[in-house]
């Protein structure tokens, strides 16, 4: 469903920060650069038969920069580049350079982070850092080659490990490693994954599996819960909660008193919607106010007007769609309601 492309109601046309009807101020924009990927993780993409976005419908570098500048002007302070696999985009270094140069209304530079499967980091990281990339999250769900190949349907564990070594050597910190916890797949590796992260000067974060796979096969019984993850970790470390989470998706715990930590993103069993400050932009120009939203707010008619530019300046129109998207945000994602409907798009097309 893509309900909003026209003129937003007057009630949504306000000035100031991007505040929704529940008082949540939005500071974080996740920008999906492509729906394509070098892996086929079972919880994200189908093995075959994915309906790719048409290349002509993908936002250009100039369009991404334009949206980002408008967003920074109304209070977005962090951009996270994601996908699909963001490093597959051929102009990725230029995307980073353009976005890293953006400042807020008070002249403060935005923060620029990326979530990646890491495969192209060894070749690209020096240029990405020179262009202004500040933070990295790398996804790795298992340290076993056979499991990795089955889970991602690609035998590329060694490439991901090389990417993580490049990230470690780069000095970009904090470096975060993400793993989706899955029953019978990697739930016996929780301790080893944390030890691996610590050995690479990284923070391990576990993610509860969410109903966002393209095949709509998510099964609550297969999901490893926050409680189960913590119980597994407690066999090895004393866990002390870290206070002051703010709008961050991960709850964190000190390992044996710290300073090292582990994080858990428990979107299903412990939703954190009340503090959510995130918006998403898909690679084809759709704004989303929630991962699980079934509504999208289309920026394409604004960016590429069929009949030529209308009377409203383009930046004002982009801001209006941003405000409409924030205004339409629901209090929570409702995964746990019986009436929950999984979004039509998979995670690779929404942007994780
Ligand atoms: N390709 C990059 C990567 O894998 O890091 C960036 C995009 S990926 C969609 C972003 C994050 O979403 C990854 O950490 C991935 O594990 C996570 N993810 C994908 N599908 C998920 C699901 N169904 N439930 C929970 N996390 C998911
Ligand atoms: Fe690709 Fe990331 Fe989805 Fe895995 S989770 S298929 S690496 S986009």
Tab-separated table of C-alpha atoms and ligand atoms in Angstrom:
chain	number	residue	atom	x	y	z
A	1	UNK	CA	0.000	0.000	0.000
A	2	UNK	CA	1.405	3.357	-0.949
A	3	UNK	CA	-1.149	5.825	0.307
A	4	UNK	CA	0.551	9.150	0.295
A	5	UNK	CA	1.897	10.887	-2.728
A	6	UNK	CA	-0.293	13.923	-2.922
A	7	UNK	CA	-0.636	16.994	-0.775
A	8	UNK	CA	-0.396	16.270	2.936
A	9	UNK	CA	-3.275	17.512	5.083
A	10	UNK	CA	-2.682	20.884	6.668
A	11	UNK	CA	-2.341	19.323	10.113
A	12	UNK	CA	0.847	17.612	8.987
A	13	UNK	CA	2.413	20.772	7.623
A	14	UNK	CA	4.280	22.174	10.534
A	15	UNK	CA	7.741	23.493	11.164
A	16	UNK	CA	10.486	22.302	13.479
A	17	UNK	CA	11.696	18.792	14.223
A	18	UNK	CA	10.103	15.623	12.826
A	19	UNK	CA	7.821	14.908	15.757
A	20	UNK	CA	5.037	12.337	15.445
A	21	UNK	CA	1.610	12.412	17.054
A	22	UNK	CA	2.999	10.528	20.085
A	23	UNK	CA	5.786	13.063	20.662
A	24	UNK	CA	8.604	10.901	19.296
A	25	UNK	CA	11.202	13.098	17.588
A	26	UNK	CA	12.836	11.428	14.601
A	27	UNK	CA	16.626	11.692	14.301
A	28	UNK	CA	17.676	8.597	12.385
A	29	UNK	CA	17.160	7.890	8.680
A	30	UNK	CA	18.016	4.429	7.318
A	31	UNK	CA	18.773	4.699	3.613
A	32	UNK	CA	18.537	1.534	1.548
A	33	UNK	CA	20.811	1.898	-1.466
A	34	UNK	CA	19.813	-1.250	-3.343
A	35	UNK	CA	17.657	-4.348	-2.934
A	36	UNK	CA	20.386	-6.538	-4.480
A	37	UNK	CA	22.725	-8.658	-2.470
A	38	UNK	CA	25.692	-10.999	-2.748
A	39	UNK	CA	24.079	-13.371	-0.203
A	40	UNK	CA	20.611	-14.918	0.108
A	41	UNK	CA	20.026	-15.156	3.870
A	42	UNK	CA	16.997	-17.357	4.503
A	43	UNK	CA	15.406	-14.845	6.909
A	44	UNK	CA	15.664	-12.026	4.382
A	45	UNK	CA	15.532	-13.146	0.736
A	46	UNK	CA	14.218	-16.035	-1.319
A	47	UNK	CA	16.755	-18.374	-2.894
A	48	UNK	CA	15.484	-17.593	-6.355
A	49	UNK	CA	12.725	-15.694	-8.054
A	50	UNK	CA	13.102	-12.402	-6.234
A	51	UNK	CA	11.377	-9.552	-8.039
A	52	UNK	CA	14.155	-6.989	-8.279
A	53	UNK	CA	13.437	-3.308	-8.376
A	54	UNK	CA	13.833	-1.884	-11.876
A	55	UNK	CA	17.138	-0.028	-12.186
A	56	UNK	CA	15.366	3.005	-13.616
A	57	UNK	CA	13.311	3.174	-10.435
A	58	UNK	CA	16.300	3.282	-8.085
A	59	UNK	CA	17.155	6.625	-6.505
A	60	UNK	CA	20.132	8.341	-8.089
A	61	UNK	CA	23.049	9.783	-6.168
A	62	UNK	CA	21.648	13.291	-6.610
A	63	UNK	CA	18.185	12.228	-5.447
A	64	UNK	CA	19.550	10.524	-2.332
A	65	UNK	CA	21.635	13.571	-1.481
A	66	UNK	CA	18.678	15.881	-1.993
A	67	UNK	CA	16.394	13.893	0.308
A	68	UNK	CA	19.173	13.613	2.900
A	69	UNK	CA	19.802	17.376	2.874
A	70	UNK	CA	16.135	18.112	3.427
A	71	UNK	CA	15.988	15.494	6.205
A	72	UNK	CA	19.041	16.966	7.943
A	73	UNK	CA	17.380	20.369	7.733
A	74	UNK	CA	14.443	19.093	9.802
A	75	UNK	CA	16.435	17.332	12.490
A	76	UNK	CA	17.741	14.022	11.137
A	77	UNK	CA	21.227	13.675	12.643
A	78	UNK	CA	22.206	10.107	11.660
A	79	UNK	CA	22.133	8.380	8.314
A	80	UNK	CA	22.643	4.628	8.170
A	81	UNK	CA	23.339	3.143	4.742
A	82	UNK	CA	21.899	-0.299	4.232
A	83	UNK	CA	20.143	-2.508	1.698
A	84	UNK	CA	20.227	-5.205	0.279
A	85	UNK	CA	23.978	-4.969	0.309
A	86	UNK	CA	25.013	-1.291	0.220
A	87	UNK	CA	28.530	-2.086	-0.989
A	88	UNK	CA	27.122	-3.479	-4.249
A	89	UNK	CA	26.213	0.013	-5.328
A	90	UNK	CA	28.853	1.134	-7.824
A	91	UNK	CA	28.765	4.760	-6.652
A	92	UNK	CA	28.950	3.845	-2.944
A	93	UNK	CA	32.066	5.916	-2.226
A	94	UNK	CA	30.477	8.986	-3.794
A	95	UNK	CA	27.233	8.372	-1.858
A	96	UNK	CA	29.278	8.361	1.356
A	97	UNK	CA	31.216	11.474	0.334
A	98	UNK	CA	28.058	13.446	-0.457
A	99	UNK	CA	26.156	12.418	2.662
A	100	UNK	CA	29.120	12.868	5.008
A	101	UNK	CA	29.366	16.496	3.891
A	102	UNK	CA	25.826	17.295	5.054
A	103	UNK	CA	25.356	19.385	8.187
A	104	UNK	CA	22.331	20.162	10.322
A	105	UNK	CA	20.807	23.650	10.630
A	106	UNK	CA	23.340	24.524	13.366
A	107	UNK	CA	26.278	23.419	11.230
A	108	UNK	CA	26.871	20.106	13.054
A	109	UNK	CA	27.935	17.356	10.640
A	110	UNK	CA	25.605	14.374	10.392
A	111	UNK	CA	26.743	10.941	11.586
A	112	UNK	CA	27.183	8.414	8.826
A	113	UNK	CA	27.066	4.673	9.498
A	114	UNK	CA	26.640	1.542	7.396
A	115	UNK	CA	25.288	-1.973	7.877
A	116	UNK	CA	26.939	-4.469	5.525
A	117	UNK	CA	27.632	-8.152	5.024
A	118	UNK	CA	31.275	-7.101	4.842
A	119	UNK	CA	32.171	-8.932	1.648
A	120	UNK	CA	33.503	-5.892	-0.218
A	121	UNK	CA	35.047	-4.140	2.787
A	122	UNK	CA	38.674	-5.176	2.129
A	123	UNK	CA	38.693	-3.392	-1.236
A	124	UNK	CA	36.439	-0.450	-0.369
A	125	UNK	CA	37.039	0.492	3.246
A	126	UNK	CA	40.013	2.851	2.742
A	127	UNK	CA	38.045	4.886	0.202
A	128	UNK	CA	34.872	4.806	2.317
A	129	UNK	CA	36.773	6.157	5.307
A	130	UNK	CA	38.467	8.845	3.245
A	131	UNK	CA	34.978	9.787	2.020
A	132	UNK	CA	33.739	10.198	5.594
A	133	UNK	CA	32.195	6.895	6.769
A	134	UNK	CA	32.209	6.892	10.570
A	135	UNK	CA	30.703	3.648	11.831
A	136	UNK	CA	30.223	0.077	10.676
A	137	UNK	CA	27.940	-2.818	11.581
A	138	UNK	CA	28.870	-6.113	9.953
A	139	UNK	CA	26.475	-9.059	9.913
A	140	UNK	CA	27.740	-12.564	10.643
A	141	UNK	CA	25.402	-15.225	12.019
A	142	UNK	CA	27.704	-18.230	12.314
A	143	UNK	CA	31.402	-19.063	12.370
A	144	UNK	CA	30.901	-22.491	10.770
A	145	UNK	CA	31.454	-22.617	7.048
A	146	UNK	CA	28.827	-25.266	6.316
A	147	UNK	CA	26.197	-23.445	8.384
A	148	UNK	CA	27.091	-20.145	6.744
A	149	UNK	CA	26.723	-21.639	3.279
A	150	UNK	CA	23.339	-23.154	4.155
A	151	UNK	CA	22.058	-20.014	5.840
A	152	UNK	CA	23.190	-17.530	3.192
A	153	UNK	CA	23.019	-19.984	0.262
A	154	UNK	CA	26.510	-18.792	-0.668
A	155	UNK	CA	29.867	-20.279	0.397
A	156	UNK	CA	31.392	-16.923	1.355
A	157	UNK	CA	32.256	-17.111	5.030
A	158	UNK	CA	35.937	-16.468	4.281
A	159	UNK	CA	35.056	-13.246	2.446
A	160	UNK	CA	32.962	-12.017	5.378
A	161	UNK	CA	35.779	-12.864	7.804
A	162	UNK	CA	38.202	-10.896	5.638
A	163	UNK	CA	35.782	-7.977	5.734
A	164	UNK	CA	35.616	-8.111	9.526
A	165	UNK	CA	39.427	-8.161	9.735
A	166	UNK	CA	39.522	-5.110	7.473
A	167	UNK	CA	36.999	-3.370	9.710
A	168	UNK	CA	39.029	-4.220	12.803
A	169	UNK	CA	42.235	-2.933	11.203
A	170	UNK	CA	40.516	0.259	10.037
A	171	UNK	CA	40.144	1.595	13.557
A	172	UNK	CA	36.487	2.615	12.952
A	173	UNK	CA	34.878	2.275	16.379
A	174	UNK	CA	32.579	1.198	17.832
A	175	UNK	CA	32.586	-1.742	15.443
A	176	UNK	CA	29.434	-3.844	15.835
A	177	UNK	CA	28.802	-7.399	14.670
A	178	UNK	CA	25.170	-8.462	14.170
A	179	UNK	CA	23.802	-11.991	14.354
A	180	UNK	CA	20.200	-13.081	13.923
A	181	UNK	CA	19.624	-15.818	16.500
A	182	UNK	CA	17.996	-18.912	14.995
A	183	UNK	CA	16.893	-22.130	16.595
A	184	UNK	CA	18.802	-25.167	15.368
A	185	UNK	CA	21.027	-22.954	13.235
A	186	UNK	CA	23.288	-20.895	15.504
A	187	UNK	CA	21.672	-21.002	18.955
A	188	UNK	CA	24.604	-23.117	20.182
A	189	UNK	CA	27.062	-20.405	19.051
A	190	UNK	CA	26.007	-17.447	21.191
A	191	UNK	CA	29.093	-17.575	23.446
A	192	UNK	CA	31.487	-18.234	20.544
A	193	UNK	CA	30.092	-15.300	18.561
A	194	UNK	CA	30.670	-12.946	21.493
A	195	UNK	CA	34.208	-14.278	21.955
A	196	UNK	CA	34.830	-13.798	18.245
A	197	UNK	CA	33.585	-10.209	18.459
A	198	UNK	CA	35.758	-9.475	21.498
A	199	UNK	CA	38.786	-10.890	19.684
A	200	UNK	CA	38.099	-8.379	16.894
A	201	UNK	CA	37.595	-5.415	19.238
A	202	UNK	CA	33.904	-5.392	18.324
A	203	UNK	CA	30.553	-5.380	20.150
A	204	UNK	CA	28.374	-8.422	19.506
A	205	UNK	CA	24.641	-7.807	19.033
A	206	UNK	CA	22.025	-10.517	18.715
A	207	UNK	CA	18.809	-9.817	16.829
A	208	UNK	CA	15.539	-11.651	17.386
A	209	UNK	CA	14.359	-12.960	14.053
A	210	UNK	CA	11.524	-10.825	12.724
A	211	UNK	CA	8.746	-11.657	10.239
A	212	UNK	CA	10.444	-9.912	7.326
A	213	UNK	CA	11.593	-12.762	5.108
A	214	UNK	CA	10.542	-12.519	1.496
A	215	UNK	CA	9.023	-16.010	1.615
A	216	UNK	CA	6.799	-15.188	4.628
A	217	UNK	CA	7.945	-18.345	6.397
A	218	UNK	CA	8.678	-16.772	9.802
A	219	UNK	CA	7.602	-19.029	12.624
A	220	UNK	CA	7.445	-17.732	16.180
A	221	UNK	CA	8.422	-21.154	17.529
A	222	UNK	CA	11.701	-21.012	15.596
A	223	UNK	CA	12.574	-17.617	16.985
A	224	UNK	CA	15.238	-17.560	19.695
A	225	UNK	CA	14.051	-15.071	22.290
A	226	UNK	CA	15.925	-12.395	24.218
A	227	UNK	CA	15.545	-14.515	27.352
A	228	UNK	CA	17.085	-17.545	25.684
A	229	UNK	CA	19.980	-15.485	24.321
A	230	UNK	CA	20.670	-14.025	27.769
A	231	UNK	CA	20.458	-17.449	29.404
A	232	UNK	CA	23.042	-18.813	26.964
A	233	UNK	CA	25.397	-15.881	27.604
A	234	UNK	CA	24.932	-16.109	31.365
A	235	UNK	CA	26.591	-19.540	31.277
A	236	UNK	CA	29.856	-17.747	30.462
A	237	UNK	CA	29.619	-14.157	31.752
A	238	UNK	CA	27.961	-12.209	34.553
A	239	UNK	CA	25.619	-9.805	32.735
A	240	UNK	CA	24.891	-6.347	34.144
A	241	UNK	CA	22.353	-4.132	32.333
A	242	UNK	CA	23.750	-0.896	30.918
A	243	UNK	CA	21.334	1.959	31.694
A	244	UNK	CA	20.532	4.881	29.389
A	245	UNK	CA	19.484	3.129	26.200
A	246	UNK	CA	17.636	6.144	24.772
A	247	UNK	CA	16.267	5.449	21.280
A	248	UNK	CA	18.837	2.718	20.534
A	249	UNK	CA	17.349	-0.598	19.365
A	250	UNK	CA	19.847	-2.696	21.346
A	251	UNK	CA	19.631	-3.271	25.074
A	252	UNK	CA	23.166	-3.759	26.323
A	253	UNK	CA	24.794	-5.695	29.140
A	254	UNK	CA	28.298	-5.415	30.601
A	255	UNK	CA	30.253	-8.676	30.353
A	256	UNK	CA	31.770	-9.566	33.734
A	257	UNK	CA	31.489	-5.948	34.859
A	258	UNK	CA	32.706	-4.471	31.561
A	259	UNK	CA	33.951	-2.458	29.858
A	260	UNK	CA	33.008	-4.845	27.059
A	261	UNK	CA	29.331	-5.262	26.287
A	262	UNK	CA	26.866	-7.414	24.392
A	263	UNK	CA	23.624	-6.154	22.881
A	264	UNK	CA	20.246	-7.741	22.169
A	265	UNK	CA	17.712	-6.301	19.740
A	266	UNK	CA	14.463	-7.859	20.915
A	267	UNK	CA	11.947	-6.356	18.500
A	268	UNK	CA	9.513	-9.238	18.966
A	269	UNK	CA	9.516	-10.105	22.675
A	270	UNK	CA	10.492	-6.683	24.083
A	271	UNK	CA	9.468	-4.051	21.507
A	272	UNK	CA	11.021	-0.615	21.907
A	273	UNK	CA	8.550	1.296	19.731
A	274	UNK	CA	7.882	3.909	22.432
A	275	UNK	CA	11.372	5.332	21.915
A	276	UNK	CA	11.659	4.768	18.178
A	277	UNK	CA	13.286	7.683	16.352
A	278	UNK	CA	13.831	5.968	13.008
A	279	UNK	CA	12.569	6.450	9.486
A	280	UNK	CA	13.449	4.433	6.399
A	281	UNK	CA	13.984	5.332	2.777
A	282	UNK	CA	13.835	2.443	0.310
A	283	UNK	CA	16.045	2.269	-2.756
A	284	UNK	CA	13.033	3.112	-4.924
A	285	UNK	CA	12.163	6.299	-3.081
A	286	UNK	CA	9.537	5.151	-0.591
A	287	UNK	CA	9.587	6.573	2.919
A	288	UNK	CA	8.556	4.180	5.694
A	289	UNK	CA	7.896	5.060	9.321
A	290	UNK	CA	8.325	1.488	10.597
A	291	UNK	CA	10.012	-1.743	9.486
A	292	UNK	CA	6.623	-3.417	9.767
A	293	UNK	CA	4.521	-0.718	8.203
A	294	UNK	CA	2.242	-1.730	5.368
A	295	UNK	CA	2.142	1.889	4.164
A	296	UNK	CA	4.796	3.742	2.174
A	297	UNK	CA	5.070	7.406	1.292
A	298	UNK	CA	6.217	7.855	-2.280
A	299	UNK	CA	8.833	10.515	-2.994
A	300	UNK	CA	9.162	9.657	-6.680
A	301	UNK	CA	6.377	11.939	-7.972
A	302	UNK	CA	8.105	14.752	-6.096
A	303	UNK	CA	11.592	13.910	-7.366
A	304	UNK	CA	10.520	13.108	-10.929
A	305	UNK	CA	7.320	15.066	-11.597
A	306	UNK	CA	5.585	13.764	-14.701
A	307	UNK	CA	4.358	17.139	-15.919
A	308	UNK	CA	7.464	19.109	-14.930
A	309	UNK	CA	8.103	20.939	-11.690
A	310	UNK	CA	4.916	22.387	-10.183
A	311	UNK	CA	4.547	25.586	-8.167
A	312	UNK	CA	5.826	24.040	-4.948
A	313	UNK	CA	9.643	24.018	-4.648
A	314	UNK	CA	11.006	20.472	-4.635
A	315	UNK	CA	12.657	20.691	-1.223
A	316	UNK	CA	9.419	21.925	0.335
A	317	UNK	CA	7.572	19.009	-1.246
A	318	UNK	CA	10.141	16.499	0.059
A	319	UNK	CA	9.782	17.975	3.540
A	320	UNK	CA	6.005	17.720	3.283
A	321	UNK	CA	6.200	13.992	2.451
A	322	UNK	CA	8.693	13.473	5.307
A	323	UNK	CA	6.291	15.141	7.725
A	324	UNK	CA	3.327	13.167	6.410
A	325	UNK	CA	5.266	9.926	6.908
A	326	UNK	CA	6.178	10.834	10.501
A	327	UNK	CA	2.645	12.048	11.184
A	328	UNK	CA	1.242	8.682	10.060
A	329	UNK	CA	3.396	6.629	12.433
A	330	UNK	CA	1.484	4.239	14.658
A	331	UNK	CA	2.357	3.781	18.343
A	332	UNK	CA	3.839	0.322	17.783
A	333	UNK	CA	4.450	-2.442	15.275
A	334	UNK	CA	1.792	-4.925	16.469
A	335	UNK	CA	3.809	-8.069	15.572
A	336	UNK	CA	2.257	-9.664	18.616
A	337	UNK	CA	-1.355	-8.860	17.625
A	338	UNK	CA	-3.352	-11.656	16.006
A	339	UNK	CA	-4.250	-9.192	13.241
A	340	UNK	CA	-0.589	-8.515	12.360
A	341	UNK	CA	0.086	-8.463	8.638
A	342	UNK	CA	3.641	-8.978	7.432
A	343	UNK	CA	4.824	-6.247	5.018
A	344	UNK	CA	4.713	-7.275	1.383
A	345	UNK	CA	8.399	-6.538	0.847
A	346	UNK	CA	11.249	-8.559	2.324
A	347	UNK	CA	13.926	-7.052	4.537
A	348	UNK	CA	16.344	-6.644	1.601
A	349	UNK	CA	13.875	-4.306	-0.121
A	350	UNK	CA	12.839	-2.422	3.010
A	351	UNK	CA	16.351	-1.803	4.314
A	352	UNK	CA	17.412	-3.299	7.625
B	1	LIG	N1	23.217	-6.737	3.706
B	1	LIG	C1	23.551	-6.001	4.874
B	1	LIG	C2	23.696	-6.894	6.078
B	1	LIG	O1	23.286	-8.059	5.991
B	1	LIG	O2	24.196	-6.418	7.086
B	1	LIG	C3	22.588	-4.882	5.167
B	1	LIG	C4	21.124	-5.164	5.004
B	1	LIG	S1	20.449	-6.379	6.111
B	1	LIG	C5	18.767	-6.382	5.604
B	1	LIG	C6	20.493	-5.495	7.656
B	1	LIG	C7	20.353	-6.328	8.886
B	1	LIG	O3	19.046	-6.856	8.920
B	1	LIG	C8	21.320	-7.493	8.998
B	1	LIG	O4	21.997	-7.434	10.246
B	1	LIG	C9	20.417	-8.692	8.953
B	1	LIG	O5	20.904	-9.763	9.731
B	1	LIG	C10	19.125	-8.132	9.503
B	1	LIG	N2	17.936	-8.892	9.114
B	1	LIG	C11	17.532	-9.227	7.885
B	1	LIG	N3	16.381	-9.914	7.919
B	1	LIG	C12	16.043	-10.034	9.211
B	1	LIG	C13	14.953	-10.649	9.918
B	1	LIG	N4	13.971	-11.295	9.279
B	1	LIG	N5	14.924	-10.546	11.266
B	1	LIG	C14	15.904	-9.908	11.931
B	1	LIG	N6	16.950	-9.308	11.330
B	1	LIG	C15	17.025	-9.372	9.991
B	2	LIG	FE1	21.812	-9.775	1.951
B	2	LIG	FE2	21.897	-8.594	4.315
B	2	LIG	FE3	19.590	-9.752	3.453
B	2	LIG	FE4	21.664	-11.308	4.098
B	2	LIG	S1	20.525	-9.928	5.490
B	2	LIG	S2	20.408	-11.475	2.208
B	2	LIG	S3	23.402	-10.075	3.515
B	2	LIG	S4	20.575	-7.989	2.572
